XYZ file of C-alpha atoms in Angstrom:
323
model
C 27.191 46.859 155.080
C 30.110 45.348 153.422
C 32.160 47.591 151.222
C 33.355 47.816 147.541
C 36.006 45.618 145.647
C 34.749 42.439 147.243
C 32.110 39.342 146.334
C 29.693 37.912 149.044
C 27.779 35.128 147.715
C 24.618 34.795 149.657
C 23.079 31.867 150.719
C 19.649 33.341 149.660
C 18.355 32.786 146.139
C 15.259 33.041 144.377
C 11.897 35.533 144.832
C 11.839 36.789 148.134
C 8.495 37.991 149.998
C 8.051 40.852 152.571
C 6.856 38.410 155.146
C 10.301 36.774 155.239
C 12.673 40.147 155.399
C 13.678 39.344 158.670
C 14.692 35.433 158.008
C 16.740 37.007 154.847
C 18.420 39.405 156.798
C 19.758 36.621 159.015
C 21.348 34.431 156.162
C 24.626 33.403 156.093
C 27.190 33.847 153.050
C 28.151 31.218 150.918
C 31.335 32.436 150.491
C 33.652 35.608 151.134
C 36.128 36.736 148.326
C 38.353 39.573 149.845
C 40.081 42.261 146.674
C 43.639 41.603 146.251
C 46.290 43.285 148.661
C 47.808 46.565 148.993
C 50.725 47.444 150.182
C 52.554 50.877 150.218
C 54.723 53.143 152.170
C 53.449 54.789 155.413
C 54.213 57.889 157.444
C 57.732 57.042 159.199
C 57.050 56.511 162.937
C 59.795 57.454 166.007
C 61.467 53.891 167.033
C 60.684 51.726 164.377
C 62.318 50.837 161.615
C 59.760 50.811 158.888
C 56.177 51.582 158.145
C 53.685 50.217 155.543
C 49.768 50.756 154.686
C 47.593 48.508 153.830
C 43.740 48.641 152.803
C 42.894 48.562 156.738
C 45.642 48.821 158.795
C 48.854 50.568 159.203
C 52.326 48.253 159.568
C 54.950 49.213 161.807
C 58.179 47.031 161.723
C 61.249 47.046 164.524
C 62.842 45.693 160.638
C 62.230 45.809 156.985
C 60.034 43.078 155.850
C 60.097 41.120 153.260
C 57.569 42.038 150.094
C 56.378 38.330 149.533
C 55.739 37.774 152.587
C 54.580 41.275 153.235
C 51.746 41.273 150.386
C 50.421 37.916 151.762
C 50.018 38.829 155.375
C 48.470 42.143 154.109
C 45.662 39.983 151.887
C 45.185 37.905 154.898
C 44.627 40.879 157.560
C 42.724 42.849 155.220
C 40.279 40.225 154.472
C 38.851 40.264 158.264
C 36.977 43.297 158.062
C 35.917 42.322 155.028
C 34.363 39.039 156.504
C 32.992 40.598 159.605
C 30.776 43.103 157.363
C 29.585 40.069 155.341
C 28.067 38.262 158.454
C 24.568 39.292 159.148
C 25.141 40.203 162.546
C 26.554 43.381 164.251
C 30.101 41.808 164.995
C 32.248 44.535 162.922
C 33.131 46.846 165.830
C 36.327 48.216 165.266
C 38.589 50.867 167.330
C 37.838 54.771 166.416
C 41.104 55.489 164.515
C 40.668 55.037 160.450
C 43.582 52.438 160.570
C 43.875 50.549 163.261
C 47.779 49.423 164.154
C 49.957 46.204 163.954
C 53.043 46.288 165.218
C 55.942 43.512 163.783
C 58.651 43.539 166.767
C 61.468 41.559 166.184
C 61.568 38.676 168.809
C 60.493 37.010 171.561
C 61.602 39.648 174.126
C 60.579 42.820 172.192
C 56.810 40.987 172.353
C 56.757 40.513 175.919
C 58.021 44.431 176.402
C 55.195 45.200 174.267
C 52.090 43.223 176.022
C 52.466 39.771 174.306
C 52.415 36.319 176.454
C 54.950 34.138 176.571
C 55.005 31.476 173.965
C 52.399 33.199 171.643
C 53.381 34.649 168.464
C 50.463 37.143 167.957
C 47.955 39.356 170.536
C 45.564 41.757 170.204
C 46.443 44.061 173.011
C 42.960 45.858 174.130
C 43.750 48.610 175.690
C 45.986 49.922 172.978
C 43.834 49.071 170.372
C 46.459 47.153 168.432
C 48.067 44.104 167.071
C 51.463 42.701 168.468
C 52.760 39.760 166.575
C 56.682 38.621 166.152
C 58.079 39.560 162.878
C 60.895 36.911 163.727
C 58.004 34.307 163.315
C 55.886 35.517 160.814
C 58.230 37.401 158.471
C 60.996 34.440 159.545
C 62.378 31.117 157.362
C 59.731 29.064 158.641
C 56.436 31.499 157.768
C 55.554 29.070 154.493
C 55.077 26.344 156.635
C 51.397 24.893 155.539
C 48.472 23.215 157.699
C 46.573 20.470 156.485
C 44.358 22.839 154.519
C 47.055 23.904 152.736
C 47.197 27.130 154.563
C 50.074 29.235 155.982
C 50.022 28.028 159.431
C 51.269 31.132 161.060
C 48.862 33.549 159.378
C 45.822 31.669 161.584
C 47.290 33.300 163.727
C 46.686 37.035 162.234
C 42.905 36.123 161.408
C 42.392 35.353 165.146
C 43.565 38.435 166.432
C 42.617 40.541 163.443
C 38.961 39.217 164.280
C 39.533 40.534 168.173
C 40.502 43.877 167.023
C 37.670 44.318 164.286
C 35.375 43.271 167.085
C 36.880 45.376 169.680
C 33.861 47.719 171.025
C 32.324 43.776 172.016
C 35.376 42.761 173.644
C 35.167 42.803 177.616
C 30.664 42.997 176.772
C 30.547 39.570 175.971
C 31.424 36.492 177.262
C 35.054 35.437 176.520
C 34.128 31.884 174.671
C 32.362 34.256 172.278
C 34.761 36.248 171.777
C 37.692 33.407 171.248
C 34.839 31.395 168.863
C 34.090 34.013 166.506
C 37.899 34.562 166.116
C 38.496 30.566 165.669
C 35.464 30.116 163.632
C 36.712 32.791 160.791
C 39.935 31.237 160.799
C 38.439 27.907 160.379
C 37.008 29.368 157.299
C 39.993 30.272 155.565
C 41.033 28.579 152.553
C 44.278 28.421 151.360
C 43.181 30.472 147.793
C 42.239 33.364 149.861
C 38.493 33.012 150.300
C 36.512 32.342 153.569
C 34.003 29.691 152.813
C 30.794 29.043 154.923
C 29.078 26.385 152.981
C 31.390 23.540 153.926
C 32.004 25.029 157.517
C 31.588 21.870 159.182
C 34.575 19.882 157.276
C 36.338 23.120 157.717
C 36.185 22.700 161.590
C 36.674 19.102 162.001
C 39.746 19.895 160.240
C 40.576 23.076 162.234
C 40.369 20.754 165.077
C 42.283 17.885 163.989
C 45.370 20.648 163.361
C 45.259 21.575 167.199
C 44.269 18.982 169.197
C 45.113 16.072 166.728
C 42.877 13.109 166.454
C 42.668 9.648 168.011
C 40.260 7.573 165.942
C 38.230 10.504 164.986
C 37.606 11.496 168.481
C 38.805 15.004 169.922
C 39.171 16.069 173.891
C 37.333 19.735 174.241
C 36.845 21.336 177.440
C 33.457 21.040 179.241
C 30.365 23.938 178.119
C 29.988 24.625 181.569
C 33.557 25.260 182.628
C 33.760 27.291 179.539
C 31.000 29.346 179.803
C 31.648 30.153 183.494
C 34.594 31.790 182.768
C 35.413 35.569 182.584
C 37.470 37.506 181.232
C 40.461 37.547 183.639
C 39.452 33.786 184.308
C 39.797 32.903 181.087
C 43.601 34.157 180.561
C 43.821 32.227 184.018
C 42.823 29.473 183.154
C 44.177 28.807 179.616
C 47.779 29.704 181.268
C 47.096 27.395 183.966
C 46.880 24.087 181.403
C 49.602 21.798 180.294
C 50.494 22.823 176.633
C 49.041 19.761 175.236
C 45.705 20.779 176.848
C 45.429 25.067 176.246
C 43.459 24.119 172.406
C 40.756 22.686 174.309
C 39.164 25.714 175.637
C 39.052 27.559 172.297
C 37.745 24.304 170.561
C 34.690 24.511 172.725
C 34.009 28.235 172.019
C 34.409 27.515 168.049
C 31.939 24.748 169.079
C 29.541 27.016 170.636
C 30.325 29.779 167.959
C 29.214 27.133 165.018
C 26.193 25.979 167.765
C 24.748 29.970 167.068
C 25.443 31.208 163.972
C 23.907 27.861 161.933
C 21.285 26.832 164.242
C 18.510 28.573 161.752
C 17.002 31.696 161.868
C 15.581 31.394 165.565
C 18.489 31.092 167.233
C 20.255 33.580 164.690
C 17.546 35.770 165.792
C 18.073 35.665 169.540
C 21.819 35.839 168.852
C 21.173 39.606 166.964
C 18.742 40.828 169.345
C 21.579 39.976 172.400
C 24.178 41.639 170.156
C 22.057 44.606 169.506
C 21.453 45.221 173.355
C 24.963 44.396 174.179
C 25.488 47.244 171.827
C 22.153 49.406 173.283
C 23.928 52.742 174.967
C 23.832 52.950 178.799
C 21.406 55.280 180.127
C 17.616 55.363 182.193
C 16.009 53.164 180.417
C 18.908 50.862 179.969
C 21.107 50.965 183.035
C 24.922 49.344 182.448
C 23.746 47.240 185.811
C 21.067 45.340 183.994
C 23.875 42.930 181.101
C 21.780 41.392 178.574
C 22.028 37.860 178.788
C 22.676 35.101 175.660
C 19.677 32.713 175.379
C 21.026 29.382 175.380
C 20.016 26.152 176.330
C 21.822 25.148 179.996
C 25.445 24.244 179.549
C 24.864 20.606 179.570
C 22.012 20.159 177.208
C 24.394 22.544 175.384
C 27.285 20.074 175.208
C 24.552 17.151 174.777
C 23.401 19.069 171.804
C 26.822 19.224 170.153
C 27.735 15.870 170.885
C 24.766 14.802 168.963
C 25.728 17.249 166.327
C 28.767 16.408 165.928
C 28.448 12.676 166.012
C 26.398 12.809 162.941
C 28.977 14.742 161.118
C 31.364 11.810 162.454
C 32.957 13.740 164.995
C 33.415 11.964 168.392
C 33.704 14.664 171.245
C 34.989 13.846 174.465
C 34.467 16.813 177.353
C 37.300 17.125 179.561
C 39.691 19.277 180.878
């Protein structure tokens, strides 16, 4: 249920009868506004430099970081819980500890001590239940660099990974395209005022899209639904690794894809996505032994793709599946 000292405007208007509690349950926001940020002093912590609260997380830094730039990445990171509450499915699934940790370290070495992969600027590290990103890119001279949305580029990066931690209990339960699309399609929804905005979500992603893979005469290369969804966990990492630089997008644009496929395919198919997510979620016992994985119902993967190339050609999107 989300919390206080934030707006969701509902899809839903009008007089609503009993017979259709469960199709309102299932609606989608219009829109997300997150409170303003909050930033103060934490508890010192042994080894770093600097500590700071925000609403949701606590901040440690190998340096001091700048308060500008400090406030906005708080608004930014504190707005994904916010957003995951808001969506009518059980997604918000945080780690136990009342605020979860991000850690700023100062460069590209101190990030790969710490967990991070080469090349990346942010990572949500499972097993410790945190957030690693590299203070000398986000908290650096080039962090007001803007997308074509207008938003700061490098904070996409926090919303991604923010989304992996506040769904955390799901991680390793679901598929990994899941996973990687609910953290793209949030980001897609970012606008550069602050608010996550579901109405337009389909310009939003054709222009999520056109920032990473570019465009060639509207048309954009995404990796095949069936080599997507085949992929596991440890194949996925694989995998993206494996690509030419020019080519690693291409998984993740197929998983925000898929992600957009389930959550605005109508009440149906929101339907069977919540009652997957709820037994995903079921505890392991007799009746419902950890053997017996609960599996997504979803078309095969290619009437799947032929589905979103139809989709998406209507919305003037040409997609091209290929590795």
């Amino acid at each position: 249920m989300p919390g206080r000292g934030f707006i969701v405007v509902s899809l839903c208007c009008g007089i609503l009868c009993a017979g259709r509690a469960q199709d309102v349950a299932l609606r989608w926001p219009e829109a997300v506004v997150p409170p303003e940020a909050e930033v103060g002093e934490g508890e010192p912590v042994a080894g770093w430099a600097t500590a700071y609260r925000t609403r949701s997380f606590e901040v440690r830094a190998a340096r001091p970081l700048d308060p500008a730039k400090l406030r906005a990445f708080a608004g930014v990171v504190d707005a994904v819980p916010v957003v995951l509450r808001a969506l009518p499915l059980p997604l918000f699934q945080p780690p136990d500890q009342a605020r979860p940790i991000i850690e700023v370290v100062a460069d590209e070495p101190s990030f790969l001590a710490a967990g991070g992969v080469e090349n990346m600027a942010g990572a949500y590290l499972n097993r410790r239940q945190c957030i690693v990103v590299r203070g000398d890119i986000l908290f650096g001279p080039a962090a007001a660099a803007r997308d074509l949305a207008g938003r700061r580029r490098d904070l996409n990066l926090i919303v991604h990974e923010a989304v992996h931690l506040g769904m955390h209990r799901l991680i390793g339960r679901l598929p990994p395209w899941f996973s990687e699309g609910c953290a793209e399609y949030v980001t897609a929804a970012r606008c550069a005022d602050g608010r996550f905005v579901f109405t337009a979500i389909e310009p939003a992603v054709r222009g999520h899209l056109a920032l990473y893979l570019g465009a060639e005469a509207g048309r954009f290369t995404v990796a095949p639904v069936a080599a997507v969804m085949a992929l596991d966990g440890d194949g996925w990492s694989a995998h993206v690794a494996g690509l030419p630089e020019a080519a690693r997008y291409r998984p993740y644009a197929t998983s925000l894809l898929l992600a957009h496929y389930f959550f605005h395919g109508g009440d149906e198919r929101r339907g069977a996505l919540r009652g997957y997510l709820d037994e995903v979620l079921r505890p392991a016992g007799p009746r419902h032994p950890a053997a017996a994985a609960p599996v997504l119902p979803a078309p095969p993967p290619a009437e799947l793709q032929a589905k979103l190339s139809a989709f998406w050609g209507i919305q003037g999107v040409r997609l091209v599946f290929a590795e």
